[in-house]
CSV table of C-alpha atoms in Angstrom, one decimal:
chain,number,residue,atom,x,y,z
P,887,MET,CA,0.0,0.0,0.0
P,888,ARG,CA,1.3,3.5,-0.8
P,889,ARG,CA,2.3,5.7,2.1
P,890,PHE,CA,0.0,8.6,2.8
P,891,ASN,CA,0.1,11.6,5.2
P,892,LEU,CA,-1.7,11.1,8.5
P,893,ALA,CA,-3.4,14.5,8.1
P,894,VAL,CA,-5.1,13.2,4.9
P,895,LEU,CA,-6.2,10.0,6.6
P,896,ALA,CA,-7.9,12.0,9.3
P,897,ALA,CA,-9.6,14.3,6.8
P,898,VAL,CA,-10.8,11.7,4.3
P,899,THR,CA,-13.1,8.8,5.0
P,900,LEU,CA,-11.8,6.3,2.4
P,901,SER,CA,-14.7,3.9,2.8
P,902,THR,CA,-17.1,6.4,1.4
P,903,GLY,CA,-15.1,7.0,-1.8
P,904,LEU,CA,-14.8,10.4,-3.4
P,905,SER,CA,-17.1,13.2,-2.2
P,906,ALA,CA,-17.8,15.5,-5.0
P,907,VAL,CA,-18.2,19.2,-4.0
P,908,PRO,CA,-20.3,21.0,-6.6
P,909,ALA,CA,-19.0,24.0,-8.5
P,910,GLN,CA,-21.5,26.2,-6.7
P,911,ALA,CA,-19.3,25.9,-3.7
P,912,TYR,CA,-17.1,28.6,-5.2
P,913,GLY,CA,-20.0,31.1,-4.6
P,914,ALA,CA,-18.9,31.0,-0.9
P,915,GLN,CA,-15.4,31.8,-2.0
P,916,ARG,CA,-14.2,28.6,-0.4
P,917,PRO,CA,-11.5,26.6,-2.2
P,918,LEU,CA,-12.2,22.9,-2.9
P,919,GLY,CA,-9.8,20.8,-0.8
P,920,LEU,CA,-9.0,17.5,0.8
P,921,ASP,CA,-12.6,16.3,1.3
P,922,ASN,CA,-12.4,15.6,-2.5
P,923,CYS,CA,-9.5,13.2,-2.1
P,924,THR,CA,-8.7,9.6,-1.3
P,925,ALA,CA,-5.1,8.3,-0.7
P,926,THR,CA,-4.2,8.2,-4.3
P,927,ALA,CA,-6.7,10.4,-6.2
P,928,CYS,CA,-8.8,13.6,-6.0
P,929,HIS,CA,-12.0,14.5,-7.9
P,930,PHE,CA,-13.4,18.0,-8.2
P,931,ASP,CA,-16.9,18.6,-9.6
P,932,VAL,CA,-16.1,21.7,-11.6
P,933,PRO,CA,-17.2,22.9,-15.0
P,934,PRO,CA,-14.8,23.2,-17.9
P,935,GLY,CA,-12.3,26.0,-17.4
P,936,THR,CA,-8.9,26.8,-16.1
P,937,TYR,CA,-8.0,26.2,-12.4
P,938,ASP,CA,-5.2,26.9,-10.1
P,939,VAL,CA,-4.2,24.0,-7.9
P,940,LYS,CA,-2.1,24.4,-4.7
P,941,VAL,CA,-0.7,21.3,-3.1
P,942,LEU,CA,1.1,20.8,0.2
P,943,LEU,CA,3.3,17.7,0.0
P,944,GLY,CA,4.9,15.7,2.8
P,945,GLY,CA,4.2,13.5,5.7
P,946,GLU,CA,5.7,11.9,8.8
P,947,GLY,CA,8.3,10.0,6.8
P,948,ALA,CA,10.3,11.1,3.8
P,949,SER,CA,8.1,11.3,0.8
P,950,SER,CA,8.3,11.8,-3.1
P,951,THR,CA,5.1,12.8,-4.9
P,952,GLY,CA,4.2,13.6,-8.5
P,953,VAL,CA,0.7,14.6,-9.8
P,954,THR,CA,-0.9,13.6,-13.0
P,955,GLY,CA,-4.5,14.5,-14.1
P,956,GLU,CA,-7.2,14.1,-16.6
P,957,THR,CA,-6.0,12.0,-19.6
P,958,ARG,CA,-2.6,11.0,-18.3
P,959,ARG,CA,-1.3,14.6,-18.3
P,960,ALA,CA,1.9,15.2,-16.3
P,961,LEU,CA,1.0,18.3,-14.1
P,962,LEU,CA,3.7,18.2,-11.4
P,963,PRO,CA,7.0,16.4,-11.5
P,964,GLU,CA,8.0,14.1,-8.7
P,965,THR,CA,8.9,16.3,-5.7
P,966,ALA,CA,10.7,15.1,-2.6
P,967,ALA,CA,10.0,16.2,1.0
P,968,PRO,CA,12.1,15.2,4.0
P,969,ALA,CA,10.5,13.4,6.9
P,970,GLY,CA,8.2,15.8,8.9
P,971,GLU,CA,8.5,18.6,6.4
P,972,ARG,CA,6.1,20.2,4.0
P,973,VAL,CA,6.8,21.4,0.4
P,974,SER,CA,4.3,23.7,-1.4
P,975,ARG,CA,3.8,23.6,-5.1
P,976,SER,CA,1.3,25.2,-7.4
P,977,PHE,CA,0.2,24.7,-11.1
P,978,THR,CA,-2.6,25.6,-13.4
P,979,VAL,CA,-4.7,23.0,-15.3
P,980,ASN,CA,-7.0,23.1,-18.2
P,981,VAL,CA,-10.4,21.3,-17.7
P,982,ARG,CA,-12.3,20.5,-20.9
P,983,THR,CA,-14.7,18.1,-22.6
P,984,PRO,CA,-13.5,15.8,-24.1
P,985,GLU,CA,-10.7,15.8,-21.5
P,986,GLY,CA,-8.2,14.2,-23.9
P,987,GLU,CA,-8.1,14.1,-27.6
P,988,PRO,CA,-10.8,16.4,-29.2
P,989,THR,CA,-12.2,13.5,-31.3
P,990,GLY,CA,-12.1,11.0,-28.5
P,991,PRO,CA,-14.5,10.1,-25.6
P,992,ASP,CA,-15.7,12.7,-23.2
P,993,GLY,CA,-14.0,11.1,-20.3
P,994,THR,CA,-15.0,12.0,-16.6
P,995,ALA,CA,-16.6,15.3,-16.0
P,996,GLY,CA,-14.7,17.7,-13.7
P,997,LEU,CA,-11.1,17.7,-12.6
P,998,ASP,CA,-9.4,14.4,-11.7
P,999,LEU,CA,-5.9,14.3,-10.2
P,1000,ARG,CA,-3.8,11.2,-9.4
P,1001,LEU,CA,-0.9,11.0,-6.9
P,1002,GLY,CA,2.1,9.1,-7.9
P,1003,GLY,CA,5.8,8.8,-7.2
P,1004,SER,CA,7.9,6.5,-5.1
P,1005,ALA,CA,6.3,7.6,-1.7
P,1006,PRO,CA,3.3,9.9,-2.4
P,1007,ALA,CA,2.1,12.1,0.6
P,1008,LEU,CA,-0.5,14.8,0.2
P,1009,ALA,CA,-0.9,17.1,3.3
P,1010,ASP,CA,-3.3,19.6,1.7
P,1011,ILE,CA,-4.8,20.8,-1.6
P,1012,GLU,CA,-6.8,23.8,-2.8
P,1013,VAL,CA,-8.5,24.2,-6.1
P,1014,THR,CA,-9.7,27.6,-7.3
P,1015,PRO,CA,-10.7,29.2,-10.6
P,1016,ALA,CA,-7.7,30.7,-12.3
P,1017,ARG,CA,-8.4,34.4,-12.8
P,1018,HIS,CA,-5.5,35.7,-14.9
P,1019,ALA,CA,-3.8,32.5,-16.4
P,1020,ARG,CA,-2.3,32.7,-19.8
P,1021,ARG,CA,-3.0,29.6,-22.0
P,1022,ILE,CA,-0.8,27.7,-24.4
P,1023,PHE,CA,-3.1,26.0,-27.0
P,1024,LEU,CA,-1.6,23.1,-28.9
P,1025,VAL,CA,-2.6,22.2,-32.5
P,1026,GLY,CA,-1.0,19.0,-33.5
P,1027,ASP,CA,-1.1,15.2,-34.2
P,1028,SER,CA,-0.5,12.0,-32.3
P,1029,THR,CA,3.1,13.1,-31.5
P,1030,VAL,CA,1.7,16.0,-29.5
P,1031,CYS,CA,-1.7,14.9,-28.2
P,1032,ASP,CA,-2.8,13.6,-24.7
P,1033,GLN,CA,-2.6,9.9,-25.6
P,1034,PRO,CA,-5.2,7.8,-23.8
P,1035,GLY,CA,-3.1,4.7,-23.1
P,1036,ASP,CA,0.3,3.3,-22.2
P,1037,PRO,CA,2.9,3.1,-23.5
P,1038,TYR,CA,2.2,6.1,-25.8
P,1039,SER,CA,2.7,9.7,-24.9
P,1040,GLY,CA,2.8,13.0,-26.8
P,1041,TRP,CA,5.1,15.9,-25.9
P,1042,GLY,CA,2.1,18.1,-25.2
P,1043,GLN,CA,0.9,15.6,-22.6
P,1044,GLN,CA,4.2,16.1,-20.7
P,1045,LEU,CA,4.6,19.9,-21.2
P,1046,PRO,CA,2.3,21.0,-18.2
P,1047,GLN,CA,4.8,19.6,-15.6
P,1048,TYR,CA,7.3,22.2,-16.8
P,1049,LEU,CA,5.0,25.1,-16.2
P,1050,ARG,CA,4.2,26.9,-13.0
P,1051,LYS,CA,1.0,28.6,-11.8
P,1052,GLY,CA,-0.3,31.2,-14.2
P,1053,LEU,CA,0.3,29.2,-17.4
P,1054,SER,CA,-1.8,26.3,-18.6
P,1055,VAL,CA,-1.7,23.9,-21.5
P,1056,ALA,CA,-4.9,23.4,-23.6
P,1057,ASN,CA,-4.0,20.5,-25.7
P,1058,TYR,CA,-6.1,20.2,-28.9
P,1059,ALA,CA,-3.7,17.9,-30.7
P,1060,ASP,CA,-5.4,14.9,-32.1
P,1061,SER,CA,-4.2,11.5,-33.6
P,1062,GLY,CA,-4.1,11.2,-37.4
P,1063,GLU,CA,-4.7,14.8,-38.2
P,1064,SER,CA,-3.1,16.7,-41.1
P,1065,THR,CA,-3.3,20.5,-41.8
P,1066,VAL,CA,-6.2,19.5,-44.2
P,1067,THR,CA,-8.2,17.4,-41.7
P,1068,TYR,CA,-7.5,19.8,-38.7
P,1069,LEU,CA,-9.1,22.8,-40.6
P,1070,ALA,CA,-12.0,20.8,-41.9
P,1071,ASP,CA,-13.2,19.0,-38.6
P,1072,SER,CA,-15.5,21.1,-36.5
P,1073,ARG,CA,-14.2,19.5,-33.4
P,1074,LEU,CA,-10.8,20.8,-34.1
P,1075,TRP,CA,-9.9,24.2,-35.4
P,1076,ALA,CA,-13.5,25.5,-35.4
P,1077,THR,CA,-13.5,24.6,-31.7
P,1078,VAL,CA,-10.1,26.0,-30.8
P,1079,GLN,CA,-10.1,29.3,-32.6
P,1080,PRO,CA,-13.1,30.9,-30.8
P,1081,GLN,CA,-11.5,30.2,-27.5
P,1082,ILE,CA,-8.3,32.1,-28.2
P,1083,ARG,CA,-8.0,35.2,-26.2
P,1084,PRO,CA,-5.4,38.1,-26.7
P,1085,GLY,CA,-2.0,37.0,-25.4
P,1086,ASP,CA,-2.7,33.2,-25.6
P,1087,LEU,CA,0.0,31.2,-27.4
P,1088,VAL,CA,-0.9,28.7,-30.1
P,1089,LEU,CA,1.7,26.2,-30.9
P,1090,ILE,CA,1.1,24.5,-34.3
P,1091,GLN,CA,2.9,21.3,-35.2
P,1092,LEU,CA,1.2,19.4,-38.1
P,1093,ALA,CA,3.1,17.5,-40.7
P,1094,HIS,CA,3.3,13.8,-39.9
P,1095,ASN,CA,0.0,13.0,-41.7
P,1096,ASP,CA,0.3,15.4,-44.5
P,1097,LYS,CA,1.6,12.6,-46.6
P,1098,THR,CA,-0.4,13.4,-49.8
P,1099,THR,CA,-0.7,17.2,-49.3
P,1100,ASP,CA,1.0,19.2,-52.1
P,1101,GLU,CA,3.3,22.1,-51.1
P,1102,ALA,CA,0.9,24.9,-52.2
P,1103,THR,CA,-1.9,23.5,-50.0
P,1104,TYR,CA,0.2,22.8,-47.1
P,1105,ARG,CA,1.6,26.3,-47.1
P,1106,ALA,CA,-1.9,27.8,-47.5
P,1107,ASN,CA,-3.1,25.7,-44.6
P,1108,LEU,CA,-0.3,26.8,-42.3
P,1109,GLU,CA,-1.0,30.4,-43.3
P,1110,ALA,CA,-4.7,29.9,-42.5
P,1111,LEU,CA,-4.0,28.7,-39.0
P,1112,VAL,CA,-1.6,31.7,-38.4
P,1113,ALA,CA,-4.1,34.1,-39.6
P,1114,GLY,CA,-6.9,32.5,-37.5
P,1115,VAL,CA,-4.8,32.9,-34.4
P,1116,ARG,CA,-4.0,36.5,-35.2
P,1117,ASP,CA,-7.6,37.3,-35.9
P,1118,LYS,CA,-8.2,36.6,-32.1
P,1119,ARG,CA,-5.1,38.5,-31.1
P,1120,GLY,CA,-3.3,35.4,-30.0
P,1121,GLU,CA,0.3,34.7,-30.8
P,1122,PRO,CA,1.0,31.8,-33.2
P,1123,VAL,CA,4.1,29.7,-32.9
P,1124,LEU,CA,5.1,27.3,-35.6
P,1125,VAL,CA,6.7,24.1,-34.6
P,1126,THR,CA,8.6,21.8,-37.0
P,1127,PRO,CA,7.7,18.1,-36.5
P,1128,ILE,CA,9.8,15.8,-34.3
P,1129,VAL,CA,12.0,13.5,-36.3
P,1130,ARG,CA,11.2,9.8,-37.1
P,1131,ARG,CA,14.0,7.5,-35.7
P,1132,TRP,CA,15.1,6.3,-39.1
P,1133,PHE,CA,18.9,6.0,-39.3
P,1134,ASN,CA,21.1,5.9,-42.3
P,1135,ALA,CA,24.0,3.3,-42.3
P,1136,ASP,CA,26.4,6.2,-41.2
P,1137,GLY,CA,24.3,6.9,-38.1
P,1138,THR,CA,22.7,10.1,-39.4
P,1139,LEU,CA,19.1,11.0,-40.0
P,1140,ASN,CA,19.6,12.8,-43.3
P,1141,ASN,CA,16.7,11.0,-45.2
P,1142,GLY,CA,13.3,11.9,-46.2
P,1143,THR,CA,11.6,9.4,-43.9
P,1144,ALA,CA,13.3,10.8,-40.7
P,1145,LEU,CA,13.0,14.4,-41.8
P,1146,LEU,CA,9.3,14.4,-42.9
P,1147,VAL,CA,9.6,14.8,-46.6
P,1148,ASN,CA,6.4,13.4,-48.0
P,1149,GLY,CA,5.7,11.2,-51.1
P,1150,LEU,CA,5.2,14.3,-53.3
P,1151,GLY,CA,8.6,15.6,-52.2
P,1152,VAL,CA,7.2,18.3,-49.9
P,1153,ASP,CA,9.8,19.0,-47.2
P,1154,HIS,CA,7.4,19.9,-44.4
P,1155,PRO,CA,10.0,21.4,-42.0
P,1156,ALA,CA,11.4,23.6,-44.8
P,1157,VAL,CA,7.9,24.8,-45.7
P,1158,ILE,CA,7.2,25.6,-42.0
P,1159,ARG,CA,10.4,27.5,-41.7
P,1160,SER,CA,9.6,29.5,-44.8
P,1161,VAL,CA,6.1,30.4,-43.7
P,1162,ALA,CA,7.5,31.5,-40.2
P,1163,ALA,CA,10.0,33.8,-41.9
P,1164,ALA,CA,7.5,35.2,-44.5
P,1165,ARG,CA,4.7,35.8,-41.9
P,1166,HIS,CA,7.1,36.9,-39.1
P,1167,VAL,CA,5.9,34.0,-36.8
P,1168,PRO,CA,8.1,32.7,-34.0
P,1169,LEU,CA,9.5,29.3,-35.0
P,1170,ILE,CA,10.5,26.4,-32.7
P,1171,ASP,CA,12.6,24.1,-34.9
P,1172,LEU,CA,11.8,20.9,-33.1
P,1173,THR,CA,13.0,18.9,-36.2
P,1174,ALA,CA,16.5,20.3,-35.8
P,1175,LYS,CA,16.5,19.8,-32.0
P,1176,THR,CA,15.3,16.3,-32.1
P,1177,LYS,CA,17.5,15.3,-35.0
P,1178,ALA,CA,20.6,16.5,-33.1
P,1179,LEU,CA,19.5,14.7,-29.9
P,1180,VAL,CA,18.6,11.4,-31.6
P,1181,GLU,CA,21.9,11.4,-33.7
P,1182,SER,CA,23.9,12.1,-30.5
P,1183,LEU,CA,22.3,9.2,-28.6
P,1184,GLY,CA,22.8,6.8,-31.6
P,1185,VAL,CA,21.0,3.8,-32.9
P,1186,GLU,CA,20.7,1.9,-29.5
P,1187,ALA,CA,20.2,4.6,-26.9
P,1188,SER,CA,17.7,6.5,-29.0
P,1189,LYS,CA,15.3,3.6,-28.9
P,1190,ALA,CA,14.2,4.7,-25.4
P,1191,LEU,CA,12.8,8.0,-26.8
P,1192,TYR,CA,10.5,6.1,-29.1
P,1193,LEU,CA,8.3,3.0,-28.8
P,1194,TYR,CA,10.8,0.8,-30.8
P,1195,ASN,CA,11.2,-1.7,-28.0
P,1196,GLU,CA,7.5,-1.9,-27.3
P,1197,LYS,CA,5.9,-1.6,-30.7
P,1198,ARG,CA,8.8,-1.3,-33.3
P,1199,ASP,CA,7.5,2.2,-33.7
P,1200,ASN,CA,10.0,4.9,-34.7
P,1201,THR,CA,7.4,7.8,-34.9
P,1202,HIS,CA,5.6,7.8,-31.6
P,1203,THR,CA,7.3,8.6,-28.3
P,1204,SER,CA,7.4,6.8,-25.0
P,1205,VAL,CA,6.6,8.7,-21.8
P,1206,HIS,CA,10.4,9.2,-21.4
P,1207,GLY,CA,10.9,10.5,-25.0
P,1208,ALA,CA,7.8,12.8,-24.7
P,1209,THR,CA,9.1,14.2,-21.5
P,1210,VAL,CA,12.5,15.0,-23.0
P,1211,TYR,CA,10.9,16.5,-26.1
P,1212,ALA,CA,8.6,18.6,-24.0
P,1213,GLY,CA,11.7,19.9,-22.2
P,1214,LEU,CA,13.1,21.0,-25.6
P,1215,VAL,CA,9.8,22.9,-26.2
P,1216,ARG,CA,10.0,24.5,-22.8
P,1217,ASP,CA,13.6,25.6,-23.4
P,1218,GLU,CA,12.7,27.2,-26.7
P,1219,LEU,CA,9.7,29.0,-25.2
P,1220,VAL,CA,12.0,30.6,-22.7
P,1221,ALA,CA,14.8,31.3,-25.2
P,1222,ARG,CA,12.5,33.0,-27.6
P,1223,HIS,CA,10.9,35.0,-24.8
P,1224,LEU,CA,7.5,33.6,-25.5
P,1225,VAL,CA,7.0,32.9,-21.8
P,1226,PRO,CA,8.7,34.4,-18.8
P,1227,LYS,CA,11.4,32.2,-17.3
P,1228,GLY,CA,9.7,32.6,-13.9
P,1229,LEU,CA,6.7,30.6,-15.1
P,1230,VAL,CA,8.7,27.5,-16.1
P,1231,ARG,CA,10.2,24.7,-14.0
P,1232,VAL,CA,13.8,23.9,-14.8
P,1233,GLY,CA,15.4,20.5,-14.4
């Protein structure tokens, strides 16, 4: 059985399960707290929106606690607390329906959090509506999305753990989508674009499924997404796709499969770079970053980033790989002054 702080055991009657506190409780200006938790999970009966979560971690013994939520999102990295001490951490989380991929099942209404780590201990928790949080919307495919099941994970699923209170991730990436299908499906762009507020970031990484999209169409689609973000006074950010783990005999990834050149000869990263330059859009060159990393690791060590060992899959990332790639995105967001350094976690 996992260790749990005695204060929580006193506050929660495990035999009765989760006690949902309705969203109307906010009318009394009272944060939702421990009465919504068991030893390993919390459920808060709140409507879709953006919420600040403050946790107090620690117990009588040494503890180490991480927090995930909704559809397997990493919200707080594993955090150690010495025996008898408490550590406070805060983060901001997006609650939506569907809670994972936009074309997937609705999931569970409200906010669901799960406690993990080698020795989880939760001493206290508060959930309140976020009043001034900035949002990072993600527009992408299966390499970005909130993947519903192990062993898959998208880098967007791991990105929230690198962000502090005041900055949330609204991940609208969806498996199998191209620039063509993302613009055409009412559950995707037509749902995302009306939500964008001034100052929101919108990261766009679509390429893996544009296998039959000609260059003119691909360019026009990217430009349409950029224009749609700017129409709402948001800030678009173009992201080149992560590489496929497809080595040449000399240990490099200098081939069309690895670098996302489609069957029509369209070099997706090159087009993205061109649109970013022409439209004065910030660019995160994740293709270049992931290429350098995969090549530096080599044929064997790079397998851990992808699902080669589990699925012989050289396109989709493991939880480890998605976490590493999310770290690259975080670093680029800071380096390009797209988010303040104080709103990200380092290490």
